[in-house]
Amino acid sequence: MSSYYSPSALLTDAQKVPCTFTLTVPGLGYLDATPEADLASGTKVSLPLWLGEMLAISQNLSTSSLVKLDFPPALSERVLNALKADPRTVDLRQQAANFYALGIRMLDLFEHEEMGEVLTETFKTRAASIADQAHNPRGALGEGADFLRGLDESERELFKAAHDSSKAVRTWMAEISKK
Amino acid sequence: MALPLPPSLTPQEVAFLCEMELVTIIPRQKLQGLELLGGSTPVLNPPQRSDIPLWLALLLKRQRRANIVPPAWLHPTSLTAILEFETEHSKEAFSPPPKLPPLSDALHATSPPFLPSSTAEAPPDALPYHWLEMGEILLEAAPEDFEEPDHVRRLMRDLREVRMAKLRTGVEVLDAGGGVKMNGVGAMEIAEARAFIGGVIDGLRKIGASREQARREREAEERENGFLGTQDDEDDDMEL
């Protein structure tokens, strides 16, 4: 699914997700700041996505998985409601640097119709403002600064693409007038 | 990202392609037809007008051997009319491209640069594919051949702004399966907007991928449960 060579996919893998252990694991207490103890079942631990995902979907002999995966705080109900109210005012970068990538991974794991819709709407609405900001030379310094600081990694790439191409056209126009 | 260039034509490349378009000139000196790889150019006989490729016209203009006649759509009145159409009558869509010639001509030429869309006889009410670069190049190379170069320049700028804003707002109506109508969008505008629009569509596709997968599975299940008669093979071909 995710590209092996893509840095943003790697960074998404490293995002922490809350996991609840459903079994007692001997000697794993250091994960919960209690070294040399057993990790009791029911403990909540934040694990990187790659580890939590593997533990959650792999099943042992008794056909119950080792941990139960929860939604990370970046995709909590509170954030989704804020996005529904106004996508432009939410600081996505503060939630997660690779917000959409994380959302896509969670959508792969969970059936969550509503989250998919909210993410799609958010992406579209924000993309339109990103394009406006990228074409407006003063946008990055003036009132748009707060919005631009809150862009997640994929949105920054979009901004860069839009900005670079409009800059290329402007450069070309300046070039022909020099000749 | 090994390649430093974006995955589309750069403005310089688009402008290079535009130089193949035919423009009308009024020669000031006689010139025999040139036998070139792309065909021969007409004999230039002042003061008869002739249609020659833009690159040759620019060369002759620079040597003061010819004057360029701006195409009809580059006159202030037609630009004003097109601008009004863009802002008043069709707030969503772009102004339509020039009409194709009747079918008998279309056998030989159906699209620029084989269709003379920037000569003096070009239709005055439509922007051709290379409007932006043609207009900019002509305004820079031959401002004295225009009646009101500054007015034309201002109208061109306005048109560009209006149309780019339309392209940008177009992404808001995009959906995983939806589309934006881009009839009449020029080459330079596509080159400018391609990276952004492509990025948005790719992002939407990634977000919608798992939902799409679920939908496919559901449909496959329904099909197996007895809707064999309405089996749709096209859908299977689309799977990657």
XYZ file of C-alpha atoms in Angstrom:
419
model
C 0.000 0.000 0.000
C 2.464 2.630 1.118
C 5.528 3.238 -0.950
C 8.739 1.793 0.443
C 10.886 4.709 -0.644
C 8.540 7.503 0.298
C 9.736 9.469 3.345
C 6.255 10.662 4.167
C 5.013 7.066 4.242
C 7.845 6.207 6.634
C 7.013 9.154 8.864
C 3.360 8.165 8.831
C 4.387 4.726 10.009
C 6.091 6.317 12.982
C 3.015 8.170 14.212
C 1.826 7.033 17.617
C -1.585 5.442 17.929
C -3.239 4.487 21.209
C -3.438 0.714 21.724
C -5.063 -1.268 24.504
C -3.477 -4.603 25.328
C -6.028 -7.367 25.624
C -3.568 -9.873 27.064
C -1.037 -9.734 29.838
C 2.427 -9.766 28.333
C 5.285 -10.909 30.614
C 8.303 -8.639 30.821
C 6.971 -5.927 28.567
C 6.281 -3.486 31.395
C 8.953 -1.042 30.252
C 6.541 0.117 27.595
C 4.374 1.502 30.377
C 7.214 2.990 32.457
C 7.238 0.076 34.889
C 10.390 -1.837 34.017
C 10.793 -5.474 35.078
C 7.070 -5.915 35.526
C 4.507 -7.617 33.346
C 2.319 -5.534 31.089
C -1.172 -6.064 32.448
C -4.046 -6.629 30.094
C -6.115 -3.507 29.648
C -3.149 -1.155 29.738
C -3.235 1.696 27.263
C 0.059 2.279 25.465
C 0.912 4.506 22.563
C 2.657 2.475 19.901
C 3.940 3.485 16.485
C 1.446 2.804 13.750
C 3.507 0.069 12.083
C 3.773 -1.897 15.330
C 0.232 -1.288 16.531
C -1.151 -2.268 13.142
C 0.771 -5.542 13.039
C -0.199 -6.457 16.601
C -3.823 -5.559 16.011
C -4.370 -7.499 12.819
C -2.192 -10.513 13.598
C -4.125 -13.114 15.526
C -2.707 -15.669 17.896
C -3.935 -19.185 18.498
C -6.947 -18.218 20.560
C -8.046 -16.023 17.589
C -8.132 -12.820 19.582
C -5.692 -10.098 18.673
C -3.032 -8.937 21.053
C -3.976 -5.273 21.162
C -7.027 -3.208 20.380
C -6.359 -0.239 18.161
C -8.033 3.127 18.798
C -8.267 6.260 16.745
C -5.321 8.580 17.346
C -6.157 11.951 18.940
C -5.500 13.637 15.590
C -8.590 11.905 14.187
C -10.750 12.132 17.292
C -14.381 13.156 17.208
C -13.438 16.640 18.384
C -11.098 17.256 15.439
C -13.543 15.830 12.928
C -16.299 18.100 14.258
C -14.006 21.099 13.993
C -13.215 20.123 10.410
C -16.901 19.806 9.638
C -17.541 23.287 11.026
C -14.747 25.040 9.127
C -11.914 23.140 7.453
C -9.789 26.244 6.968
C -9.289 27.161 10.593
C -7.967 23.848 11.871
C -4.212 23.537 12.331
C -3.669 20.118 10.761
C 0.074 20.153 11.279
C -0.428 20.415 15.006
C -2.639 17.316 14.890
C -0.254 15.250 12.819
C 2.470 16.166 10.335
C 1.096 13.645 7.847
C -2.545 14.137 8.701
C -4.122 12.816 5.510
C -1.710 9.899 5.226
C -2.613 8.913 8.777
C -6.291 9.248 7.976
C -5.899 7.048 4.908
C -4.154 4.363 6.954
C -6.909 4.438 9.545
C -9.566 4.255 6.837
C -7.829 1.142 5.559
C -8.107 -0.449 8.986
C -11.547 0.754 10.050
C -14.793 1.136 8.219
C -15.655 4.725 8.935
C -17.812 6.217 6.222
C -18.155 9.577 7.905
C -14.449 10.142 8.403
C -13.782 9.485 4.738
C -16.340 12.077 3.765
C -15.034 14.654 6.203
C -11.462 14.131 4.995
C -12.497 14.464 1.336
C -14.439 17.662 1.982
C -11.619 19.101 4.072
C -9.030 18.323 1.434
C -11.081 19.938 -1.312
C -11.929 23.088 0.586
C -8.400 23.577 1.809
C -6.940 22.864 -1.633
C -8.895 25.793 -3.060
C -7.516 28.177 -0.427
C -4.024 26.763 -0.896
C -4.224 27.615 -4.598
C -5.371 31.132 -3.803
C -2.557 31.625 -1.324
C 0.015 30.224 -3.738
C -0.984 32.664 -6.485
C -1.204 35.649 -4.229
C 2.355 36.908 -3.714
C 1.533 38.604 -0.419
C -0.486 35.708 0.928
C 2.369 33.902 2.658
C 3.213 36.929 4.787
C -0.121 38.552 5.514
C -3.293 37.067 6.870
C -2.579 33.708 5.214
C 0.438 32.973 7.397
C -1.539 31.166 10.085
C -3.320 28.994 7.566
C -0.097 28.110 5.759
C 1.617 27.168 8.980
C -1.158 24.668 9.640
C -0.765 22.765 6.366
C 0.080 19.107 6.588
C 2.907 17.561 4.581
C 0.901 16.655 1.461
C -0.735 20.078 1.445
C 2.667 21.722 1.565
C 3.617 19.778 -1.539
C 0.465 21.053 -3.239
C 1.292 24.591 -2.241
C 4.800 24.205 -3.598
C 3.532 22.768 -6.890
C 1.014 25.578 -7.375
C 3.504 28.237 -6.386
C 6.331 26.893 -8.543
C 4.248 26.610 -11.687
C 2.816 30.111 -11.422
C 6.307 31.385 -10.705
C 7.619 29.600 -13.808
C 5.053 31.364 -15.975
C 5.908 34.728 -14.435
C 9.606 34.060 -15.026
C 8.915 33.212 -18.644
C 6.986 36.460 -19.109
C 9.876 38.417 -17.643
C 12.297 36.540 -19.895
C 10.587 37.398 -23.174
C 10.386 41.061 -22.225
C 14.147 41.093 -21.656
C 14.949 39.803 -25.131
C 12.272 13.369 -7.144
C 15.232 12.809 -9.362
C 14.063 15.083 -12.153
C 14.196 18.785 -11.385
C 11.518 19.518 -13.970
C 7.804 19.218 -13.204
C 5.912 16.437 -15.007
C 4.510 18.694 -17.677
C 5.646 21.188 -20.257
C 7.530 24.184 -18.935
C 6.403 27.644 -20.063
C 9.445 27.831 -22.329
C 8.459 24.611 -24.070
C 4.861 25.772 -24.517
C 6.097 29.024 -26.012
C 8.363 27.056 -28.339
C 5.412 25.023 -29.581
C 3.479 28.242 -30.053
C 6.126 29.524 -32.473
C 4.853 27.050 -35.059
C 1.549 28.956 -35.322
C 0.968 30.960 -38.457
C 0.729 34.732 -38.173
C 0.044 37.347 -40.805
C 2.775 39.816 -41.702
C 3.150 42.732 -44.051
C 6.658 42.352 -45.494
C 8.762 45.381 -46.254
C 11.269 43.517 -48.400
C 11.051 40.863 -51.049
C 11.971 37.372 -49.957
C 11.951 34.200 -52.009
C 10.203 31.178 -50.561
C 12.428 29.194 -48.214
C 12.558 25.441 -48.592
C 12.492 24.206 -44.996
C 11.988 20.797 -43.464
C 8.552 21.825 -42.260
C 7.509 22.892 -45.753
C 8.219 25.941 -47.843
C 7.330 29.462 -46.818
C 5.377 31.671 -49.206
C 7.147 34.211 -51.385
C 7.095 37.544 -49.600
C 6.095 40.351 -51.909
C 5.580 43.745 -50.297
C 3.036 45.041 -49.565
C 1.083 41.782 -49.901
C 0.111 40.103 -46.669
C 1.348 36.539 -46.131
C 0.952 33.915 -43.434
C 4.244 32.610 -42.032
C 5.204 30.801 -38.833
C 5.631 32.938 -35.750
C 9.339 32.203 -35.326
C 10.092 33.494 -38.836
C 7.834 36.473 -38.301
C 9.697 37.345 -35.096
C 13.015 37.057 -36.905
C 11.903 39.332 -39.746
C 10.352 41.747 -37.278
C 13.591 41.989 -35.338
C 15.456 42.730 -38.577
C 12.827 45.356 -39.435
C 11.906 43.522 -42.607
C 8.240 43.049 -41.766
C 5.329 44.248 -39.671
C 3.110 41.784 -37.854
C -0.655 42.055 -38.150
C -2.109 41.063 -34.771
C -4.850 38.419 -34.978
C -8.430 39.619 -34.791
C -9.044 38.254 -31.307
C -6.195 40.383 -29.986
C -8.008 43.648 -30.736
C -9.251 45.523 -27.674
C -12.892 45.244 -28.713
C -12.849 41.467 -29.100
C -10.838 41.015 -25.900
C -13.334 43.191 -24.039
C -16.192 41.120 -25.421
C -14.505 37.853 -24.406
C -13.722 39.234 -20.965
C -17.330 40.292 -20.536
C -18.470 36.845 -21.602
C -16.146 35.252 -19.065
C -17.215 37.445 -16.173
C -20.902 38.051 -16.921
C -22.380 35.256 -19.000
C -20.527 32.134 -18.008
C -19.247 32.389 -14.479
C -18.346 28.701 -14.365
C -17.165 27.668 -17.813
C -14.475 29.128 -20.001
C -15.236 30.935 -23.222
C -15.457 28.363 -25.989
C -12.500 27.699 -28.315
C -12.704 28.815 -31.938
C -15.083 26.825 -34.100
C -13.647 24.221 -36.391
C -13.857 24.942 -40.102
C -16.467 23.127 -42.206
C -15.817 19.469 -42.717
C -14.261 19.776 -46.181
C -11.398 21.824 -44.766
C -11.183 19.710 -41.673
C -9.797 16.845 -43.711
C -6.509 18.652 -43.869
C -6.438 20.532 -40.624
C -8.345 19.986 -37.420
C -6.227 21.615 -34.756
C -3.528 24.191 -34.249
C -0.839 24.637 -35.510
C -2.284 23.362 -38.779
C -5.383 25.458 -38.331
C -4.608 29.151 -38.766
C -5.997 30.484 -35.489
C -3.720 33.480 -35.063
C -3.654 34.994 -38.548
C -5.434 38.210 -39.389
C -8.437 36.192 -40.611
C -8.813 34.217 -37.382
C -12.256 34.384 -35.754
C -12.399 37.459 -33.521
C -14.755 36.031 -30.919
C -12.778 33.123 -29.484
C -9.432 32.566 -27.794
C -7.329 29.925 -29.582
C -5.267 27.273 -27.808
C -2.089 29.359 -27.707
C -3.754 32.670 -26.866
C -1.766 33.585 -23.787
C 1.708 32.936 -25.156
C 0.880 34.333 -28.604
C -0.468 37.516 -27.075
C 2.473 37.971 -24.726
C 5.072 37.296 -27.422
C 3.444 39.649 -29.918
C 3.019 42.385 -27.316
C 6.689 42.151 -26.450
C 8.092 41.754 -29.963
C 5.844 44.107 -31.864
C 4.078 46.594 -29.582
C 4.141 49.261 -32.275
C 1.995 47.072 -34.558
C -0.880 47.280 -32.074
C -3.184 50.246 -31.952
C -3.369 50.350 -28.174
C -0.733 47.992 -26.775
C -1.258 49.053 -23.168
C -4.989 48.525 -23.321
C -4.478 45.078 -24.885
C -1.887 44.230 -22.258
C -4.260 45.175 -19.467
C -7.119 43.164 -20.964
C -4.846 40.139 -21.373
C -3.855 40.382 -17.720
C -7.496 40.610 -16.631
C -8.472 37.628 -18.775
C -5.636 35.581 -17.343
C -6.634 36.413 -13.782
C -10.284 35.567 -14.373
C -9.524 32.262 -16.028
C -6.912 31.147 -13.522
C -9.344 31.885 -10.702
C -11.900 29.684 -12.467
C -9.381 26.869 -12.792
C -8.581 27.088 -9.093
C -12.160 27.103 -7.894
C -12.755 24.171 -10.242
C -11.103 21.826 -7.751
C -13.859 22.425 -5.213
C -16.392 20.573 -7.314
C -14.006 17.723 -8.010
C -14.850 14.314 -6.680
C -13.288 10.894 -6.903
C -15.366 10.292 -10.006
C -16.227 13.871 -10.976
C -14.544 16.210 -13.383
C -14.026 19.800 -14.347
C -14.996 20.997 -17.771
C -11.824 22.392 -19.286
C -12.979 23.166 -22.817
C -11.282 26.231 -24.144
C -8.395 26.261 -21.677
C -5.161 27.352 -23.304
C -1.823 25.551 -23.440
C -0.046 27.866 -21.029
C -2.902 27.711 -18.563
C -2.785 23.935 -18.596
C 0.964 23.988 -18.080
C 0.479 26.283 -15.117
C -2.383 24.440 -13.472
C -1.397 20.852 -14.194
C 0.823 20.267 -11.158
C -1.781 21.601 -8.747
C -4.868 19.963 -10.226
C -3.034 16.665 -10.636
C -1.954 16.829 -6.999
C -5.482 17.498 -5.783
C -6.956 14.646 -7.793
C -4.251 12.297 -6.573
C -4.911 13.283 -2.972
C -8.646 12.752 -3.364
C -8.028 9.387 -4.957
C -5.868 8.269 -2.035
C -8.445 9.359 0.533
C -11.237 7.690 -1.384
C -9.248 4.516 -2.139
C -10.446 2.456 0.815
C -14.055 3.527 0.290
C -13.740 2.637 -3.364
C -12.340 -0.741 -2.395
C -15.270 -1.367 -0.041
C -17.728 -0.397 -2.750
C -16.135 -2.796 -5.205
C -16.241 -5.634 -2.727
C -19.876 -4.949 -1.990
C -20.726 -4.918 -5.654
C -18.806 -8.115 -6.259
C -20.716 -9.721 -3.424
C -24.041 -8.578 -4.801
C -23.099 -9.899 -8.164
C -22.279 -13.299 -6.752
C -25.552 -13.351 -4.855
C -27.600 -13.706 -7.965
C -27.246 -10.593 -10.080
C -25.318 -12.587 -12.619
C -27.464 -11.226 -15.425
C -26.354 -7.661 -14.903
C -22.693 -8.462 -14.739
C -20.628 -5.522 -15.798
C -17.293 -6.485 -17.247
C -16.173 -2.935 -17.706
C -15.824 -2.515 -13.985
C -13.399 -5.402 -13.740
C -11.162 -3.950 -16.388
C -10.780 -0.768 -14.394
C -9.272 -2.562 -11.421
C -5.566 -2.004 -11.115
